[in-house]
XYZ file of C-alpha atoms in Angstrom:
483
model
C 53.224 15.519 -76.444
C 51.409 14.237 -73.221
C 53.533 13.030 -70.246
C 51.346 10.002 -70.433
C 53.627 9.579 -73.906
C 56.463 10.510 -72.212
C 55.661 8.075 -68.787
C 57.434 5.007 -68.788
C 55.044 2.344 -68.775
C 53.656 1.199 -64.633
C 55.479 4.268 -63.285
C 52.290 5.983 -61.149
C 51.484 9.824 -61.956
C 52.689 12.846 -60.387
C 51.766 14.013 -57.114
C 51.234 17.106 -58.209
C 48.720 19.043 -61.012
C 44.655 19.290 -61.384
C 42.658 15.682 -60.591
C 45.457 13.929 -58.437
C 42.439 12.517 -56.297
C 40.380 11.187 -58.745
C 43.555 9.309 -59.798
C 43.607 5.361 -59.420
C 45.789 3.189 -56.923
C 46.947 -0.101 -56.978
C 44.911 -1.763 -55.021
C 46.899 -2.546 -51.362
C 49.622 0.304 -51.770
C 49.603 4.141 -50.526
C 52.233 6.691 -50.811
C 54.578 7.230 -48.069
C 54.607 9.943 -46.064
C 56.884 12.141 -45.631
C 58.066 13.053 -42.107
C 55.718 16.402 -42.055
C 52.994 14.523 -42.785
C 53.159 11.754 -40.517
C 53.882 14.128 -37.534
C 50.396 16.051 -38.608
C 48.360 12.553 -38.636
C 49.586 11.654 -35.266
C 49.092 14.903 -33.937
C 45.534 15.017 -35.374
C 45.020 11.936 -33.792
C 46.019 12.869 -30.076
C 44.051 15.523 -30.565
C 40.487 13.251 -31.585
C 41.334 11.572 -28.342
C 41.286 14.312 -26.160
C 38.347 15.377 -27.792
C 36.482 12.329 -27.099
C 38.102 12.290 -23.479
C 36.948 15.203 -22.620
C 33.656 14.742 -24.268
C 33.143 11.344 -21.938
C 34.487 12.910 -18.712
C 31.453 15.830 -19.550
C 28.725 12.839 -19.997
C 30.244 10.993 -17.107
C 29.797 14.270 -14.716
C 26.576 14.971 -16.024
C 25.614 11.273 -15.308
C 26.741 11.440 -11.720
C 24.804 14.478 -11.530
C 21.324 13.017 -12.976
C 22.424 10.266 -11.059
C 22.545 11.530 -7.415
C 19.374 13.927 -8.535
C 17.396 11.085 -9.354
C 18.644 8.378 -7.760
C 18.991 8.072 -4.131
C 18.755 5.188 -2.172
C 16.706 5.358 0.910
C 18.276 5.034 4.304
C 16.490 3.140 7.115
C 15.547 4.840 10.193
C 17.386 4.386 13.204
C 15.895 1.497 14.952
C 12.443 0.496 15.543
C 9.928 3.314 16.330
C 7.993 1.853 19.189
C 3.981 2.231 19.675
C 4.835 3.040 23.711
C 5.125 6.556 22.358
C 2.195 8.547 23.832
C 1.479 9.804 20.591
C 1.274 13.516 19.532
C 1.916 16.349 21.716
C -0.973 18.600 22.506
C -1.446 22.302 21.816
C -2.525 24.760 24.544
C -6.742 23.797 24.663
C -6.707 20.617 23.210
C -8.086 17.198 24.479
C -5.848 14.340 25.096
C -6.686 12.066 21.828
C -8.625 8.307 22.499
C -5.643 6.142 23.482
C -4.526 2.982 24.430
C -3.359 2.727 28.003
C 0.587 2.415 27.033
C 1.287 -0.198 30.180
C -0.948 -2.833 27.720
C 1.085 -2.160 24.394
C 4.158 -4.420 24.173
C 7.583 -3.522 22.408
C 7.717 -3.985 18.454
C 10.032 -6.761 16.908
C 13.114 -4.731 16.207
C 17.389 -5.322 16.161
C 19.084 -7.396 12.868
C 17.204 -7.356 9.598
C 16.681 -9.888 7.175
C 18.870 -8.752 4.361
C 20.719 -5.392 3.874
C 18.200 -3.554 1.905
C 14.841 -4.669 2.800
C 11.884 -1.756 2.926
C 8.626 -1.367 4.867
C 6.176 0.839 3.932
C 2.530 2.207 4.979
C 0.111 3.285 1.952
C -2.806 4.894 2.484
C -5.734 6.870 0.759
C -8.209 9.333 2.367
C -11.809 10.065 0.866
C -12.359 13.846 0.224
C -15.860 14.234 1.095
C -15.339 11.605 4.429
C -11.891 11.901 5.360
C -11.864 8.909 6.358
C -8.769 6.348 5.087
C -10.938 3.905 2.413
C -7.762 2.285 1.763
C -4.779 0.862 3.521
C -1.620 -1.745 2.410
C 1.674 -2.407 4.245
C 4.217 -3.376 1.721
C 7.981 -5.206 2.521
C 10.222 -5.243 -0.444
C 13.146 -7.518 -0.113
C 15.627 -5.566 -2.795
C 18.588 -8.076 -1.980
C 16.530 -10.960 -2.842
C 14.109 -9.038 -5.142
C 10.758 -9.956 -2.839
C 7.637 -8.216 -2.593
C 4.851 -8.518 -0.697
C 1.300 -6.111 -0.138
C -1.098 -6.715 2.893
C -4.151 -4.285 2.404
C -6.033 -4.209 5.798
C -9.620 -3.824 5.626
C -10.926 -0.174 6.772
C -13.439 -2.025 9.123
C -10.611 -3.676 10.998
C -11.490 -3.003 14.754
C -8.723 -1.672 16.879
C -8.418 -1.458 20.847
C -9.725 2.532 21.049
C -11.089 4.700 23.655
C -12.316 6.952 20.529
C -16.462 7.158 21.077
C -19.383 7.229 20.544
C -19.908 4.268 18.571
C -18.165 1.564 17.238
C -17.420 3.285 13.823
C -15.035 5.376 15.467
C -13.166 2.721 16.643
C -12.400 1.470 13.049
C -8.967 1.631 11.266
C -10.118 3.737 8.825
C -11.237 6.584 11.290
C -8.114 7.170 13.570
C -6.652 9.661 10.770
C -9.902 11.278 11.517
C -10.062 11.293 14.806
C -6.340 12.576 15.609
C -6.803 15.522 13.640
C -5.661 14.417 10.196
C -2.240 16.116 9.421
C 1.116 14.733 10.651
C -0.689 14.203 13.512
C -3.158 11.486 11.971
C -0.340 9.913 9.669
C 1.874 9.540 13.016
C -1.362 7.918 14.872
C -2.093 5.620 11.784
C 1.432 4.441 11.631
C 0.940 3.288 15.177
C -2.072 1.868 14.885
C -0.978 -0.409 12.361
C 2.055 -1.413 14.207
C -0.192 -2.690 16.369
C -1.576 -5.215 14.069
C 1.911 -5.944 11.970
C 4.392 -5.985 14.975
C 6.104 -3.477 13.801
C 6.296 0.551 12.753
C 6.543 0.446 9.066
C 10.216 2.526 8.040
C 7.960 4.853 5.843
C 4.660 5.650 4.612
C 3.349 6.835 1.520
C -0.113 8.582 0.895
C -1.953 9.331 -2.019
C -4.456 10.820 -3.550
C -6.519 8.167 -6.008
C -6.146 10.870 -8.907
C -2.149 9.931 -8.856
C -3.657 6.202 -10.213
C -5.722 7.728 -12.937
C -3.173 10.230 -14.310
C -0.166 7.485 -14.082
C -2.244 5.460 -16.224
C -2.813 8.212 -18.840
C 1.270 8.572 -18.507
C 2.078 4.952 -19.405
C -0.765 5.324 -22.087
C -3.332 2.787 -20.864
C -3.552 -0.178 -18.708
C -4.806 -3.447 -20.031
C -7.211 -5.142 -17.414
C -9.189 -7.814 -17.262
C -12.169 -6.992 -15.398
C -13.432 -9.602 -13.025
C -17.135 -9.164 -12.642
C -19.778 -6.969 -14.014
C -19.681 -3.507 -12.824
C -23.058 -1.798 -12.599
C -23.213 1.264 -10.033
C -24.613 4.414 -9.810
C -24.215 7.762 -7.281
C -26.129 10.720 -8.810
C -24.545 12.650 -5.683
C -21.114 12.130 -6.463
C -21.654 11.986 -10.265
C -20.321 8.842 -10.874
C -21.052 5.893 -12.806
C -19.521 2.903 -13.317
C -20.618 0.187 -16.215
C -18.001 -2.071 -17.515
C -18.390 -5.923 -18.717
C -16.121 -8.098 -17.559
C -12.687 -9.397 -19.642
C -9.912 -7.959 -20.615
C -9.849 -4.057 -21.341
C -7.510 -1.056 -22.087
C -8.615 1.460 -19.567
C -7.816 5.100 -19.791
C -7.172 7.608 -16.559
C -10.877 7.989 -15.950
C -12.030 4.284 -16.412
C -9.168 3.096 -14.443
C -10.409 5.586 -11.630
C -13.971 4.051 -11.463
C -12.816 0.673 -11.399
C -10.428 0.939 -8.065
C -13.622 2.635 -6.437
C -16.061 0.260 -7.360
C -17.433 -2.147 -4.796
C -20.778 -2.996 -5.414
C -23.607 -3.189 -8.057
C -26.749 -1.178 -7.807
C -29.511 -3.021 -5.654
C -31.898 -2.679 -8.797
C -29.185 -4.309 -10.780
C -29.798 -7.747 -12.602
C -25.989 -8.118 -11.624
C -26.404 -7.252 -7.737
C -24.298 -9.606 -5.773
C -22.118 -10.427 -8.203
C -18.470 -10.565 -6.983
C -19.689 -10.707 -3.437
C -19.681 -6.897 -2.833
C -18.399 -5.043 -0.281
C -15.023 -3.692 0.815
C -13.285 -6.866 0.558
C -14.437 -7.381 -3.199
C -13.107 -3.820 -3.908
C -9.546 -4.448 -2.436
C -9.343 -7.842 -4.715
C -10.060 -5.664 -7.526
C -7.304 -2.977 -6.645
C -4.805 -6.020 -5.955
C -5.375 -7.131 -9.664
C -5.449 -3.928 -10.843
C -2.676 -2.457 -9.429
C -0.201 -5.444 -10.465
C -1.363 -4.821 -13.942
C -0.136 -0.818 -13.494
C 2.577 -2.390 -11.852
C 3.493 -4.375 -14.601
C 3.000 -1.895 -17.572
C 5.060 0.691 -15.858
C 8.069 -1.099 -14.895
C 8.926 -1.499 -18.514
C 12.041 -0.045 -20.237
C 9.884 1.930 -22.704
C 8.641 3.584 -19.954
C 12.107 5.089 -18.525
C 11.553 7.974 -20.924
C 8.682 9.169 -19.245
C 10.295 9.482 -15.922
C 10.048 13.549 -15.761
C 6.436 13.290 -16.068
C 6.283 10.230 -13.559
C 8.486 12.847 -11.174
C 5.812 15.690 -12.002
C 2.493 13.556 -11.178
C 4.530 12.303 -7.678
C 5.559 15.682 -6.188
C 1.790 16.899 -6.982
C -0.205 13.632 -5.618
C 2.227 12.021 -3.185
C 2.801 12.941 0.034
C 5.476 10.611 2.352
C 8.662 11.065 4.406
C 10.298 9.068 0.860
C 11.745 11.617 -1.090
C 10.923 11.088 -4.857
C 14.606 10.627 -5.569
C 14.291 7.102 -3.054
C 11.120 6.137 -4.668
C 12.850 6.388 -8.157
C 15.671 4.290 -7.029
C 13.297 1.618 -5.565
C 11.506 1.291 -8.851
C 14.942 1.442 -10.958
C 15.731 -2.113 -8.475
C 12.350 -3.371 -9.198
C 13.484 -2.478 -13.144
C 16.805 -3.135 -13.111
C 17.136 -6.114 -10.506
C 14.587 -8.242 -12.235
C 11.368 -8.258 -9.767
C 8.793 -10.175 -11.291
C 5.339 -8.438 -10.717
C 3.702 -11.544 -11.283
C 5.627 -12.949 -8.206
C 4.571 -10.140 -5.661
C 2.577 -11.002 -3.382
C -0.717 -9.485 -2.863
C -2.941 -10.280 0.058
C -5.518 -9.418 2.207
C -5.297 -9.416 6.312
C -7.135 -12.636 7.016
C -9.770 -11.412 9.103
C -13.241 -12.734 10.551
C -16.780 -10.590 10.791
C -18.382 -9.480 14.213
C -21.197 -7.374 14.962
C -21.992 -5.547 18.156
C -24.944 -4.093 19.270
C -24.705 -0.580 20.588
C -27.537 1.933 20.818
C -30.237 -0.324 19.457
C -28.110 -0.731 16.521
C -25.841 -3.420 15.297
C -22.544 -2.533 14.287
C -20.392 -4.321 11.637
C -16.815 -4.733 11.963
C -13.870 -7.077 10.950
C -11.259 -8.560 13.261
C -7.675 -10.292 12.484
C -7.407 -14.388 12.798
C -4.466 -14.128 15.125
C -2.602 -17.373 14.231
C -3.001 -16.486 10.231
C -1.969 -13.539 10.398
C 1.319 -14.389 12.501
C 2.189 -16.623 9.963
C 1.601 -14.471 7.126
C 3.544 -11.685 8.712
C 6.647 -13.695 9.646
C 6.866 -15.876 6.433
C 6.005 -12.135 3.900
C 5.971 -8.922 5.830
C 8.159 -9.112 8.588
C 12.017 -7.603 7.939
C 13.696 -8.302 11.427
C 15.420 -11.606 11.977
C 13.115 -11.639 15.409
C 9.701 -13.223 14.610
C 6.677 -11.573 15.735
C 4.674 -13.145 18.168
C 1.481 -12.253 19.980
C 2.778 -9.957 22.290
C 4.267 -7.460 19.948
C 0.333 -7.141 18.544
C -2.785 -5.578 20.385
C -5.910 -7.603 18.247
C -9.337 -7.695 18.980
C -11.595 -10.398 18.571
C -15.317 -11.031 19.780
C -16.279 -13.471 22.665
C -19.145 -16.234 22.124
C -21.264 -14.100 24.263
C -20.797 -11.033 22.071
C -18.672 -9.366 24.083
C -15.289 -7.918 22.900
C -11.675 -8.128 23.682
C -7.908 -7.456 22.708
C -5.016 -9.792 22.821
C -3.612 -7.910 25.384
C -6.254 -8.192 28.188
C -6.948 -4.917 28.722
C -9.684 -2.817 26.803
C -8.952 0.832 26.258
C -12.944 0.992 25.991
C -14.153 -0.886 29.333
C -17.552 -1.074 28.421
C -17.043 -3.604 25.602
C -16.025 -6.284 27.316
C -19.394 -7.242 28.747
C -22.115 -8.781 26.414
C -24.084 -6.256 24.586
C -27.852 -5.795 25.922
C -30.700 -6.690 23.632
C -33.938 -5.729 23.774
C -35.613 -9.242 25.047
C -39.668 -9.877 25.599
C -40.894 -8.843 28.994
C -41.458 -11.860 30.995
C -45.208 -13.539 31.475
C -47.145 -12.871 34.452
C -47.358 -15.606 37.129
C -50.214 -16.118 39.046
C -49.945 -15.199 42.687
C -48.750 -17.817 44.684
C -51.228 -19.252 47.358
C -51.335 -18.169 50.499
C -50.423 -20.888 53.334
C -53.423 -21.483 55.300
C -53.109 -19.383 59.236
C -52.462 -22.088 61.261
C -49.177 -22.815 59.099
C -48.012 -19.132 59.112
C -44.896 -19.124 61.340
C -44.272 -16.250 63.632
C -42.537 -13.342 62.617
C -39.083 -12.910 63.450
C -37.911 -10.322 65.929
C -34.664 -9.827 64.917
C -32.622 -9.128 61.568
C -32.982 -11.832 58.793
C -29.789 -13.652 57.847
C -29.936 -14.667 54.030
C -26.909 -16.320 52.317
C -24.697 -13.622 49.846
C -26.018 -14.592 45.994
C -23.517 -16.783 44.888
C -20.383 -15.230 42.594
C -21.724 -15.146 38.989
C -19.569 -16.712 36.832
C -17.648 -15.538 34.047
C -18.439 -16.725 30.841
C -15.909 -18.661 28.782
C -14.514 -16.770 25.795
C -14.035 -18.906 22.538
C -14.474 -17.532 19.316
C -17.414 -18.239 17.060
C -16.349 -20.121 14.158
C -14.596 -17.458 11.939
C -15.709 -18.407 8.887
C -16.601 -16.384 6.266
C -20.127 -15.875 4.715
C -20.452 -16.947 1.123
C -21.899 -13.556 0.499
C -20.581 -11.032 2.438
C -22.548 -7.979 4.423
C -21.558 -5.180 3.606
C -19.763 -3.857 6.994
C -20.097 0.407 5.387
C -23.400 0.414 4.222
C -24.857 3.701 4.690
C -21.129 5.031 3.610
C -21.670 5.459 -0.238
C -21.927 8.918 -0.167
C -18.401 8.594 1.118
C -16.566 6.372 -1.102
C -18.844 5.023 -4.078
């Protein structure tokens, strides 16, 4: 007989013998354990615990680890650097570099800043074939109040140089030329553009425009909406650009041809359209480079970060370490920095043109009381405001001639009016001789004539600066250098 027979009825089976666990409960009750047992399952348990302890003390120290690798925030230098500095030492044989005579140049705003963390930077790009820097932004982000702002300054802004022969060298974009290039030119552009901000910007940042092709390709595309129609061509350089406006996922290589564009062929049935010129080109780059901006400060995008790393230490070259730069763009991430709210800008500026060698010479120059304002209210990260005196400006007389805001030319020879070739003057028929009897008798002693009188200077006002509805190209003859 079974000892199911045997098994008073509702009494539960024995613990012990084949299938015990395929057994049923009543629902709600488990055996007790027995004293062994229960010491086991509590052990077991401390145990687990320690396990996963230990495990999170491990991730937690490898955290801290990524973390300060990474992640580093970026200190700000020690008080302003000022543009007195005489610039550059020289090596045995060199010539002192075109300067500006340091009694004119006026301390930079400096002391309390606006909120603890607030950043300026310098960005810049050189061409390869020219050298010369085709592009140029100062940047201020606010990471307290999670601001931003971008000014680019045109390359054809004209600065108070000594550099010669020509007015060309006395552009922006040439002084990382014309010190040398190197430290050397970075340390000279720096203080050049402190000249026109007010103050030295705490870092600077400069890359090559390959870095803005291959991040694209990293974050998979960048959807654009092109603003005109882009229809260039430079057999020399290989490159063409052809796009039709609207919106557009660009790749690496498209996104490359559309920062460099400026222009559309002369032969082109869409020549003039956008303008044209170097301010065209640096609206284009402000809308395109919010829309990188955008894409790539996205979540999906944190994943990628070794390869961002990778592309920065080959294309970037700055006194930010990549760790800083990281922890900048985890604030922008992170803290909730709306790209659509940064500011992007241009330095408001006017055009001039001096002639110089039978040629005339195009250049831009700041409006002085726009750009205060735009620097104080956007750029500025010192509680002082900038005023005139921290800036050295130039800006062209009604006669032509040029000047900076802080009377004193580094280049005497601009500030008269430039000579132009003028039509020689008619001839005049002799005047008539007075008849004998009226001819007075000559003189036997020394003539006494009255000094000319004291020519006087003109008065400088400023043309009008208004813009033309189609601008001239200030670089024309510079394709070769920048497409």
């Amino acid at each position: 007989m079974s000892d199911r027979a045997n098994r008073p009825e509702g009494l539960p089976p024995e613990r012990s013998g084949p299938g015990k666990r395929l057994e049923r409960r009543e629902p709600g009750r488990r055996p007790p354990l027995t004293p062994e047992e229960a010491r086991k399952k509590r052990e077991k348990r401390i145990m687990i615990l320690m396990i996963v302890l230990a495990a999170v003390m491990v991730l937690a120290a490898a955290g801290v680890l990524v973390y300060s690798r990474l992640f580093k925030k970026p200190s700000i230098p020690p008080g302003p650097l000022n543009s007195g500095d005489p610039g550059p030492s020289l090596r045995p044989g060199e010539t002192p570099a075109p300067t500006l005579d340091i009694d004119a140049i006026q301390p930079k705003v400096g002391g309390e800043r606006r909120s603890e963390a607030i950043y300026t930077v310098l960005i810049f790009g050189t061409d390869e074939t020219s050298g010369l820097t085709d592009t140029m932004m100062v940047a201020t982000y606010d990471v307290t109040n999670q601001r931003a702002a971008v000014m680019s300054l045109p390359r054809d802004t004209l600065i108070n140089s000594s550099a010669r022969p020509n007015i060309n060298a006395k552009k922006l974009n040439a002084v990382y030329n014309v010190y040398g290039k190197g430290d050397d030119g970075i340390q000279a552009l720096r203080s050049e553009v402190s000249e026109l901000v007010g103050f030295t910007p705490d870092y600077y940042v400069q890359i090559d425009w390959e870095l803005v092709g291959e991040m694209v390709e990293a974050i998979g595309g960048v959807w654009f909406d092109i603003p005109y129609h882009m229809d260039y061509d430079d057999p020399e350089q290989d490159l063409h650009i052809h796009f039709d406006p609207g919106r557009q996922l660009l790749n690496g290589e498209d996104a490359m041809k559309v920062v460099r564009w400026r222009k559309n062929n002369k032969w082109s049935p869409y020549y003039g359209e956008g303008g044209g010129g170097d301010i065209t080109r640096l609206n284009v780059q402000h809308g395109f480079l919010k829309a990188v901006l955008k894409q790539t400060l996205q979540l999906g995008n944190l994943t990628k970060i070794n390869q961002l790393i990778t592309l920065f230490n080959s294309r970037v070259k700055s006194d930010l370490e990549v760790a800083e730069m990281l922890w900048l763009g985890r604030e922008a991430l992170l803290g909730g920095l709306d790209v659509d709210n940064v500011e992007f800008c241009t330095m408001p500026y006017a055009m001039g043109s001096y002639r110089q060698f039978g040629m005339d010479f195009s250049f831009v120059y700041p409006k002085q009381e726009e750009l205060l304002a735009l620097l104080n209210e956007s750029f500025n990260p010192f509680v002082e405001e900038v005023t005139i005196r921290q800036l050295d400006l130039m800006s062209q007389g009604a006669d032509g001639s040029l000047r900076s805001s802080t009377g004193r030319l580094a280049d005497p020879s601009l500030g008269g009016a430039p000579v132009r070739a003028t039509e020689p003057p008619a001839s005049r028929p002799p005047k008539p001789s007075p008849p004998p009897e009226s001819v007075p008798p000559e003189p036997t002693g020394p003539v006494e004539t009255e000094p000319p009188p004291e020519s006087v200077p003109p008065v400088e006002t400023e043309p009008p600066a208004t813009e033309p509805p189609a601008e001239p190209d200030p670089a024309d003859g510079e394709d070769a250098a920048d497409g």
